[in-house]
Amino acid sequence: MAQGITHILEEWRSLEEEYQQLQDTHRTYLQKLDEVSTLQKKCSFSISHQRKRLHEMTHLVKKCSKETSEADARTMDELKEKIKMLPSAFSDMEAFLPKKNGLYLNLVLGNVNVTLLSKQSKFAYKDEYEKFKLYLTVLLLLFSFICYFFVSYRFLDAILNFLLVWYYCTLTIRESILITNGSRIKGWWVVHHYISAFLSGVMLTWPDGKLYKTFRNQFLAYCLYQSFVQCLQCYYQSGCLYRLRALGERHNMDLTVEGFQSWMWKGLTFLLPFLFFGHFWQLFNSLSLFRMAQLPDCKEGQVLLCGLCFLILFMGNFVTTVAVLRQKVKSRNQKPKSV
Ligand code: COA
């Protein structure tokens, strides 16, 4: 037999051996997957069972505490404290178990499991979300810059608005997945992205005319500013994410670790003036549009619709940002300053 063929046959034999090993590993993997799935079902069942029992227990304790002597009252208080701790322990467990999707995710993705099963993959997904936001924001910034300074062409404006619609819709999907995986994003920020998608959609359909041209530059300047603020926001939020990860734990330590606290407050103090300026720009946009809607030659319904969207965005953003700040100040004052 020729030397070349002998060599090929040897290679094939070694490849076959490797393939056998791969088959064994894959079989073990499938077995483990089955085991994992059984354990997941068992845990989910036990959690709902425990919740039911806890509910009954709370009722019993309430009933009993009315008739207890002073000596028993202490035992009851201890019991109440223990009962209070359990729901959050259940939620922590559930963060690593498959969940049913909410209505929105069900409509968009169907009934697919979006729960990430390890802390690393949850972090990686959040990190990717922040990066996605940053890259798209830079692209939008460049686009609005070109539209504002160089090219005044309705078709290019339409592409910018189309990009905005797509961007905000994608954000709402990603944020719903993040929430399923335990993120504490406030409902308003998600609603904010739904409204922004709607607003960009309305801008997309606004026909080219005198009123469109009057508002165009103000809108583009606003887009430029918003993209700039979003870059700062992404920097702040990625910073929080990396620092909390470096601390090894998230959510329950973030309020007590002093180093993190001081970084967060520095970041917030820098970011907040820009954010509030952006909120008042939204109010300014809405007032300009309402004034425009009163003009006798205003026929386009888009003027009033966009004005309303900007007003809702202003109110929601302002109120939520103030509420977030109040909550942070309150937690800072409540918690001890060092660990
Ligand atoms: N969009 C998406 N996610 C947000 C968010 C936003 N605007 N604000 C906060 N989050 C997320 C955080 O990343 C965090 O997620 P995690 O639980 O997965 O870690 C969670 O919500 C809780 O964050 P919280 O501690 O409440 O706030 P923060 O310190 O991360 O950010 C602000 C506080 C005020 C800086 C932030 O809410 C913000 O930028 N708001 C203003 C947005 C705005 O007005 N945009 C328009 C500008 S013109």
Tab-separated table of C-alpha atoms and ligand atoms in Angstrom:
chain	number	residue	atom	x	y	z
A	1	MET	CA	0.000	0.000	0.000
A	2	ALA	CA	1.277	3.472	-0.831
A	3	GLN	CA	2.710	5.434	2.097
A	4	GLY	CA	0.250	8.269	1.555
A	5	ILE	CA	-2.779	5.949	1.964
A	6	THR	CA	-1.291	4.292	5.101
A	7	HIS	CA	-0.926	7.729	6.629
A	8	ILE	CA	-4.503	8.636	5.732
A	9	LEU	CA	-5.810	5.384	7.278
A	10	GLU	CA	-3.881	6.038	10.483
A	11	GLU	CA	-5.303	9.537	10.653
A	12	TRP	CA	-8.809	8.139	10.093
A	13	ARG	CA	-8.374	5.592	12.928
A	14	SER	CA	-7.261	8.305	15.348
A	15	LEU	CA	-10.172	10.485	14.225
A	16	GLU	CA	-12.558	7.573	14.870
A	17	GLU	CA	-11.160	7.133	18.384
A	18	GLU	CA	-11.669	10.805	19.079
A	19	TYR	CA	-15.201	10.532	17.717
A	20	GLN	CA	-15.927	7.626	20.121
A	21	GLN	CA	-14.782	9.790	23.032
A	22	LEU	CA	-16.921	12.654	21.795
A	23	GLN	CA	-19.949	10.351	21.641
A	24	ASP	CA	-19.375	9.230	25.241
A	25	THR	CA	-18.996	12.812	26.470
A	26	HIS	CA	-22.121	13.864	24.616
A	27	ARG	CA	-24.097	10.946	26.072
A	28	THR	CA	-23.017	11.975	29.584
A	29	TYR	CA	-23.956	15.566	28.745
A	30	LEU	CA	-27.479	14.529	27.675
A	31	GLN	CA	-27.857	12.461	30.841
A	32	LYS	CA	-26.835	15.455	32.973
A	33	LEU	CA	-29.256	17.679	31.063
A	34	ASP	CA	-32.047	15.257	31.914
A	35	GLU	CA	-30.959	15.303	35.548
A	36	VAL	CA	-30.840	19.121	35.549
A	37	SER	CA	-34.300	19.327	34.037
A	38	THR	CA	-35.683	16.925	36.689
A	39	LEU	CA	-34.014	18.946	39.459
A	40	GLN	CA	-35.413	22.196	38.036
A	41	LYS	CA	-38.942	20.796	38.058
A	42	LYS	CA	-38.448	19.473	41.591
A	43	CYS	CA	-37.159	22.841	42.865
A	44	SER	CA	-39.944	24.826	41.159
A	45	PHE	CA	-42.549	22.485	42.624
A	46	SER	CA	-41.010	22.661	46.118
A	47	ILE	CA	-40.855	26.464	45.983
A	48	SER	CA	-44.535	26.820	45.120
A	49	HIS	CA	-45.396	24.247	47.796
A	50	GLN	CA	-43.287	26.110	50.377
A	51	ARG	CA	-44.945	29.403	49.378
A	52	LYS	CA	-48.358	27.902	50.034
A	53	ARG	CA	-47.262	26.610	53.441
A	54	LEU	CA	-45.674	29.937	54.297
A	55	HIS	CA	-48.927	31.691	53.455
A	56	GLU	CA	-50.846	29.395	55.788
A	57	MET	CA	-48.161	29.824	58.436
A	58	THR	CA	-48.446	33.634	58.276
A	59	HIS	CA	-52.176	33.354	58.897
A	60	LEU	CA	-51.611	31.015	61.844
A	61	VAL	CA	-49.010	33.322	63.384
A	62	LYS	CA	-51.295	36.334	62.976
A	63	LYS	CA	-54.150	34.495	64.656
A	64	CYS	CA	-51.959	33.157	67.441
A	65	SER	CA	-50.164	36.440	68.243
A	66	LYS	CA	-53.430	37.970	69.428
A	67	GLU	CA	-53.733	35.391	72.216
A	68	THR	CA	-50.090	34.886	73.278
A	69	SER	CA	-48.595	35.664	76.653
A	70	GLU	CA	-45.657	38.068	76.903
A	71	ALA	CA	-43.170	35.207	77.194
A	72	ASP	CA	-44.386	33.605	73.975
A	73	ALA	CA	-44.451	36.942	72.181
A	74	ARG	CA	-40.653	36.865	71.791
A	75	THR	CA	-40.735	33.435	70.182
A	76	MET	CA	-43.468	34.690	67.881
A	77	ASP	CA	-41.398	37.754	66.920
A	78	GLU	CA	-38.440	35.548	66.073
A	79	LEU	CA	-40.708	33.357	63.988
A	80	LYS	CA	-42.091	36.393	62.171
A	81	GLU	CA	-38.543	37.546	61.329
A	82	LYS	CA	-37.732	34.115	59.910
A	83	ILE	CA	-40.957	34.111	57.880
A	84	LYS	CA	-40.054	37.524	56.437
A	85	MET	CA	-36.691	36.232	55.156
A	86	LEU	CA	-38.074	33.298	53.203
A	87	PRO	CA	-39.764	35.056	50.226
A	88	SER	CA	-36.517	36.752	49.173
A	89	ALA	CA	-34.675	33.421	49.536
A	90	PHE	CA	-37.285	31.882	47.203
A	91	SER	CA	-36.766	34.696	44.684
A	92	ASP	CA	-32.990	34.153	44.808
A	93	MET	CA	-33.547	30.476	44.046
A	94	GLU	CA	-36.005	31.250	41.269
A	95	ALA	CA	-33.449	33.493	39.560
A	96	PHE	CA	-31.699	30.277	38.499
A	97	LEU	CA	-34.802	28.312	37.509
A	98	PRO	CA	-36.702	28.441	34.194
A	99	LYS	CA	-39.706	30.753	34.266
A	100	LYS	CA	-42.719	31.336	32.067
A	101	ASN	CA	-42.278	34.374	29.815
A	102	GLY	CA	-44.433	37.456	30.256
A	103	LEU	CA	-47.000	38.432	27.620
A	104	TYR	CA	-44.606	40.658	25.619
A	105	LEU	CA	-41.809	38.093	25.383
A	106	ASN	CA	-44.371	35.409	24.578
A	107	LEU	CA	-45.692	37.520	21.712
A	108	VAL	CA	-42.247	38.382	20.353
A	109	LEU	CA	-40.238	35.230	21.002
A	110	GLY	CA	-42.859	32.588	21.676
A	111	ASN	CA	-42.665	30.215	24.589
A	112	VAL	CA	-38.893	29.858	24.696
A	113	ASN	CA	-36.940	29.698	27.955
A	114	VAL	CA	-34.880	32.867	28.406
A	115	THR	CA	-33.669	32.239	31.970
A	116	LEU	CA	-29.884	32.209	32.137
A	117	LEU	CA	-28.726	29.574	34.554
A	118	SER	CA	-25.476	30.963	35.926
A	119	LYS	CA	-24.269	34.253	37.401
A	120	GLN	CA	-21.583	34.496	34.706
A	121	SER	CA	-24.049	34.206	31.845
A	122	LYS	CA	-26.381	36.750	33.490
A	123	PHE	CA	-23.471	39.156	33.809
A	124	ALA	CA	-22.324	38.480	30.235
A	125	TYR	CA	-25.831	39.180	28.904
A	126	LYS	CA	-26.124	42.458	30.840
A	127	ASP	CA	-22.636	43.441	29.688
A	128	GLU	CA	-23.578	42.717	26.091
A	129	TYR	CA	-26.749	44.803	26.515
A	130	GLU	CA	-24.692	47.791	27.707
A	131	LYS	CA	-22.231	47.342	24.817
A	132	PHE	CA	-25.083	47.067	22.306
A	133	LYS	CA	-26.525	50.317	23.685
A	134	LEU	CA	-23.163	52.041	23.456
A	135	TYR	CA	-22.379	50.970	19.874
A	136	LEU	CA	-25.846	51.859	18.612
A	137	THR	CA	-25.740	55.188	20.461
A	138	VAL	CA	-22.427	56.098	18.797
A	139	LEU	CA	-23.903	55.152	15.413
A	140	LEU	CA	-27.003	57.267	16.100
A	141	LEU	CA	-24.818	60.154	17.233
A	142	LEU	CA	-22.854	60.055	13.969
A	143	PHE	CA	-26.038	59.744	11.939
A	144	SER	CA	-27.740	62.714	13.627
A	145	PHE	CA	-24.513	64.717	13.291
A	146	ILE	CA	-24.452	64.116	9.521
A	147	CYS	CA	-28.176	64.940	9.194
A	148	TYR	CA	-27.837	68.094	11.307
A	149	PHE	CA	-24.695	69.583	9.776
A	150	PHE	CA	-24.256	68.134	6.293
A	151	VAL	CA	-27.212	66.498	4.575
A	152	SER	CA	-30.724	67.868	4.709
A	153	TYR	CA	-32.533	65.080	2.927
A	154	ARG	CA	-35.893	63.640	4.072
A	155	PHE	CA	-34.947	60.094	3.034
A	156	LEU	CA	-31.869	60.142	5.308
A	157	ASP	CA	-34.014	61.473	8.169
A	158	ALA	CA	-36.370	58.539	7.555
A	159	ILE	CA	-33.468	56.086	7.810
A	160	LEU	CA	-32.421	57.704	11.104
A	161	ASN	CA	-35.965	57.385	12.471
A	162	PHE	CA	-36.246	53.821	11.234
A	163	LEU	CA	-32.974	53.003	13.010
A	164	LEU	CA	-34.372	54.586	16.181
A	165	VAL	CA	-37.567	52.494	15.966
A	166	TRP	CA	-35.538	49.309	15.532
A	167	TYR	CA	-33.128	50.276	18.334
A	168	TYR	CA	-35.857	50.990	20.880
A	169	CYS	CA	-37.862	47.870	19.973
A	170	THR	CA	-34.723	45.744	20.407
A	171	LEU	CA	-34.060	47.407	23.774
A	172	THR	CA	-37.549	46.518	25.042
A	173	ILE	CA	-36.985	42.846	24.157
A	174	ARG	CA	-33.534	42.743	25.741
A	175	GLU	CA	-34.806	44.520	28.856
A	176	SER	CA	-37.686	42.067	29.260
A	177	ILE	CA	-35.130	39.236	29.123
A	178	LEU	CA	-32.979	41.058	31.699
A	179	ILE	CA	-35.987	41.478	34.007
A	180	THR	CA	-36.777	37.757	33.695
A	181	ASN	CA	-33.196	37.180	34.811
A	182	GLY	CA	-33.504	39.242	37.963
A	183	SER	CA	-32.537	42.755	36.816
A	184	ARG	CA	-34.080	45.565	38.880
A	185	ILE	CA	-34.737	47.884	35.920
A	186	LYS	CA	-37.670	50.116	36.848
A	187	GLY	CA	-40.781	49.523	34.751
A	188	TRP	CA	-40.712	53.145	33.585
A	189	TRP	CA	-37.409	52.786	31.698
A	190	VAL	CA	-38.929	49.953	29.673
A	191	VAL	CA	-42.118	51.978	29.077
A	192	HIS	CA	-39.850	54.902	28.121
A	193	HIS	CA	-38.364	52.766	25.355
A	194	TYR	CA	-41.830	51.685	24.101
A	195	ILE	CA	-42.881	55.349	23.909
A	196	SER	CA	-39.605	56.355	22.245
A	197	ALA	CA	-40.119	53.634	19.611
A	198	PHE	CA	-43.644	54.930	19.006
A	199	LEU	CA	-42.400	58.534	18.833
A	200	SER	CA	-39.722	57.648	16.263
A	201	GLY	CA	-42.367	55.740	14.284
A	202	VAL	CA	-44.584	58.843	14.236
A	203	MET	CA	-41.608	61.026	13.191
A	204	LEU	CA	-40.972	58.536	10.382
A	205	THR	CA	-44.455	59.094	8.980
A	206	TRP	CA	-44.417	62.913	9.312
A	207	PRO	CA	-44.618	64.190	5.706
A	208	ASP	CA	-41.987	66.626	4.470
A	209	GLY	CA	-43.418	70.135	4.628
A	210	LYS	CA	-43.078	73.539	6.237
A	211	LEU	CA	-43.816	72.320	9.772
A	212	TYR	CA	-41.539	69.306	9.466
A	213	LYS	CA	-38.702	71.582	8.341
A	214	THR	CA	-39.352	73.944	11.258
A	215	PHE	CA	-39.064	71.154	13.829
A	216	ARG	CA	-36.382	69.084	12.053
A	217	ASN	CA	-33.283	70.880	13.343
A	218	GLN	CA	-34.576	71.048	16.906
A	219	PHE	CA	-35.306	67.311	16.801
A	220	LEU	CA	-31.901	66.441	15.318
A	221	ALA	CA	-30.103	68.607	17.889
A	222	TYR	CA	-32.104	66.805	20.598
A	223	CYS	CA	-31.120	63.398	19.113
A	224	LEU	CA	-27.466	64.476	19.126
A	225	TYR	CA	-27.681	65.564	22.752
A	226	GLN	CA	-29.568	62.448	23.827
A	227	SER	CA	-26.999	60.180	22.189
A	228	PHE	CA	-24.230	62.064	23.964
A	229	VAL	CA	-26.001	61.682	27.342
A	230	GLN	CA	-26.623	58.010	26.634
A	231	CYS	CA	-22.884	57.501	26.093
A	232	LEU	CA	-22.254	59.008	29.543
A	233	GLN	CA	-25.047	56.872	31.002
A	234	CYS	CA	-23.571	53.712	29.439
A	235	TYR	CA	-20.180	54.570	30.932
A	236	TYR	CA	-21.789	55.021	34.378
A	237	GLN	CA	-23.897	51.862	34.166
A	238	SER	CA	-21.056	49.645	32.875
A	239	GLY	CA	-18.902	51.066	35.682
A	240	CYS	CA	-21.526	50.039	38.258
A	241	LEU	CA	-21.812	46.605	36.703
A	242	TYR	CA	-18.056	45.914	36.698
A	243	ARG	CA	-17.527	47.263	40.207
A	244	LEU	CA	-20.367	45.179	41.632
A	245	ARG	CA	-19.055	42.129	39.867
A	246	ALA	CA	-15.580	42.807	41.213
A	247	LEU	CA	-17.101	42.879	44.688
A	248	GLY	CA	-18.251	39.350	44.002
A	249	GLU	CA	-21.883	39.904	44.829
A	250	ARG	CA	-24.694	42.021	43.484
A	251	HIS	CA	-27.923	43.608	44.693
A	252	ASN	CA	-27.547	43.067	48.448
A	253	MET	CA	-24.043	44.414	48.889
A	254	ASP	CA	-24.245	47.369	46.557
A	255	LEU	CA	-25.778	49.626	49.176
A	256	THR	CA	-23.258	48.950	51.891
A	257	VAL	CA	-19.822	48.826	50.274
A	258	GLU	CA	-18.336	52.247	50.769
A	259	GLY	CA	-15.950	52.209	47.786
A	260	PHE	CA	-18.774	51.396	45.445
A	261	GLN	CA	-21.051	53.948	47.091
A	262	SER	CA	-18.570	56.786	46.679
A	263	TRP	CA	-17.905	55.877	43.017
A	264	MET	CA	-21.648	55.699	42.344
A	265	TRP	CA	-22.322	59.113	43.902
A	266	LYS	CA	-19.438	60.700	41.999
A	267	GLY	CA	-20.807	59.228	38.770
A	268	LEU	CA	-24.346	60.342	39.561
A	269	THR	CA	-23.332	63.883	40.508
A	270	PHE	CA	-21.580	64.215	37.163
A	271	LEU	CA	-24.404	62.608	35.174
A	272	LEU	CA	-27.468	64.197	36.759
A	273	PRO	CA	-27.137	67.779	35.404
A	274	PHE	CA	-26.916	66.344	31.875
A	275	LEU	CA	-29.930	64.098	32.510
A	276	PHE	CA	-32.103	66.883	33.916
A	277	PHE	CA	-31.101	69.190	31.056
A	278	GLY	CA	-32.234	66.429	28.668
A	279	HIS	CA	-35.565	66.093	30.500
A	280	PHE	CA	-36.234	69.830	30.160
A	281	TRP	CA	-35.299	69.645	26.495
A	282	GLN	CA	-38.052	67.039	26.144
A	283	LEU	CA	-40.470	69.474	27.792
A	284	PHE	CA	-39.264	72.222	25.455
A	285	ASN	CA	-39.846	69.943	22.438
A	286	SER	CA	-43.368	69.170	23.587
A	287	LEU	CA	-44.211	72.856	24.168
A	288	SER	CA	-42.797	73.803	20.751
A	289	LEU	CA	-44.927	71.099	19.121
A	290	PHE	CA	-48.082	72.130	21.020
A	291	ARG	CA	-47.517	75.718	19.878
A	292	MET	CA	-47.027	74.473	16.320
A	293	ALA	CA	-50.258	72.446	16.516
A	294	GLN	CA	-52.195	75.680	17.124
A	295	LEU	CA	-51.011	77.239	13.845
A	296	PRO	CA	-53.804	77.556	11.272
A	297	ASP	CA	-51.809	75.729	8.576
A	298	CYS	CA	-51.066	72.733	10.808
A	299	LYS	CA	-52.805	69.753	9.205
A	300	GLU	CA	-50.493	66.936	10.338
A	301	GLY	CA	-51.681	64.856	13.309
A	302	GLN	CA	-48.028	63.912	13.938
A	303	VAL	CA	-47.398	67.338	15.516
A	304	LEU	CA	-49.800	66.776	18.408
A	305	LEU	CA	-48.879	63.094	18.796
A	306	CYS	CA	-45.153	63.839	19.031
A	307	GLY	CA	-45.882	66.702	21.450
A	308	LEU	CA	-47.827	64.322	23.697
A	309	CYS	CA	-45.069	61.686	23.563
A	310	PHE	CA	-42.419	64.246	24.542
A	311	LEU	CA	-44.582	65.477	27.412
A	312	ILE	CA	-45.111	61.946	28.746
A	313	LEU	CA	-41.371	61.236	28.372
A	314	PHE	CA	-40.505	64.399	30.284
A	315	MET	CA	-42.900	63.648	33.150
A	316	GLY	CA	-41.968	59.957	33.445
A	317	ASN	CA	-38.214	60.528	33.198
A	318	PHE	CA	-38.189	63.423	35.628
A	319	VAL	CA	-40.396	61.778	38.245
A	320	THR	CA	-38.599	58.413	38.019
A	321	THR	CA	-35.110	59.931	38.183
A	322	VAL	CA	-36.088	61.959	41.267
A	323	ALA	CA	-37.641	58.829	42.830
A	324	VAL	CA	-34.475	56.794	42.126
A	325	LEU	CA	-32.371	59.521	43.737
A	326	ARG	CA	-34.616	59.736	46.803
A	327	GLN	CA	-34.456	55.971	47.186
A	328	LYS	CA	-30.650	56.012	46.938
A	329	VAL	CA	-30.318	58.831	49.475
A	330	LYS	CA	-32.684	57.035	51.835
A	331	SER	CA	-30.728	53.757	51.601
A	332	ARG	CA	-27.443	55.622	52.130
A	333	ASN	CA	-28.782	57.170	55.304
A	334	GLN	CA	-30.295	53.941	56.566
A	335	LYS	CA	-27.347	51.608	56.000
A	336	PRO	CA	-24.130	51.701	58.019
A	337	LYS	CA	-21.391	53.455	56.071
A	338	SER	CA	-18.871	50.654	56.136
A	339	VAL	CA	-19.048	46.897	56.007
B	1	COA	N1	-32.332	52.137	31.237
B	1	COA	C1	-32.080	50.818	31.414
B	1	COA	N2	-31.716	50.266	32.605
B	1	COA	C2	-31.607	51.089	33.652
B	1	COA	C3	-31.863	52.480	33.550
B	1	COA	C4	-32.231	53.006	32.268
B	1	COA	N3	-32.475	54.300	32.074
B	1	COA	N4	-31.686	53.047	34.774
B	1	COA	C5	-31.322	52.044	35.604
B	1	COA	N5	-31.275	50.874	34.940
B	1	COA	C6	-30.964	49.527	35.490
B	1	COA	C7	-29.580	49.425	36.106
B	1	COA	O1	-28.619	49.027	35.138
B	1	COA	C8	-29.806	48.359	37.150
B	1	COA	O2	-29.844	47.090	36.501
B	1	COA	P1	-29.403	45.709	37.264
B	1	COA	O3	-30.401	45.470	38.343
B	1	COA	O4	-29.475	44.683	36.154
B	1	COA	O5	-28.018	45.947	37.758
B	1	COA	C9	-31.233	48.614	37.622
B	1	COA	O6	-31.869	49.335	36.575
B	1	COA	C10	-31.324	49.416	38.906
B	1	COA	O7	-30.638	50.630	38.737
B	1	COA	P2	-30.732	51.792	39.825
B	1	COA	O8	-29.813	51.451	40.970
B	1	COA	O9	-32.150	52.115	40.122
B	1	COA	O10	-30.147	53.029	39.020
B	1	COA	P3	-28.673	53.305	38.469
B	1	COA	O11	-27.792	53.792	39.579
B	1	COA	O12	-28.153	52.176	37.646
B	1	COA	O13	-28.987	54.527	37.468
B	1	COA	C11	-29.801	56.721	36.832
B	1	COA	C12	-29.631	55.692	37.964
B	1	COA	C13	-30.614	57.883	37.363
B	1	COA	C14	-28.426	57.194	36.360
B	1	COA	C15	-30.498	55.992	35.638
B	1	COA	O14	-31.722	55.484	36.078
B	1	COA	C16	-30.708	56.932	34.459
B	1	COA	O15	-29.796	57.129	33.691
B	1	COA	N6	-31.912	57.483	34.316
B	1	COA	C17	-32.224	58.537	33.359
B	1	COA	C18	-32.612	58.023	32.010
B	1	COA	C19	-33.104	59.168	31.192
B	1	COA	O16	-33.730	60.060	31.708
B	1	COA	N7	-32.854	59.153	29.884
B	1	COA	C20	-33.245	60.254	29.011
B	1	COA	C21	-32.088	61.224	28.889
B	1	COA	S1	-32.445	62.585	27.925
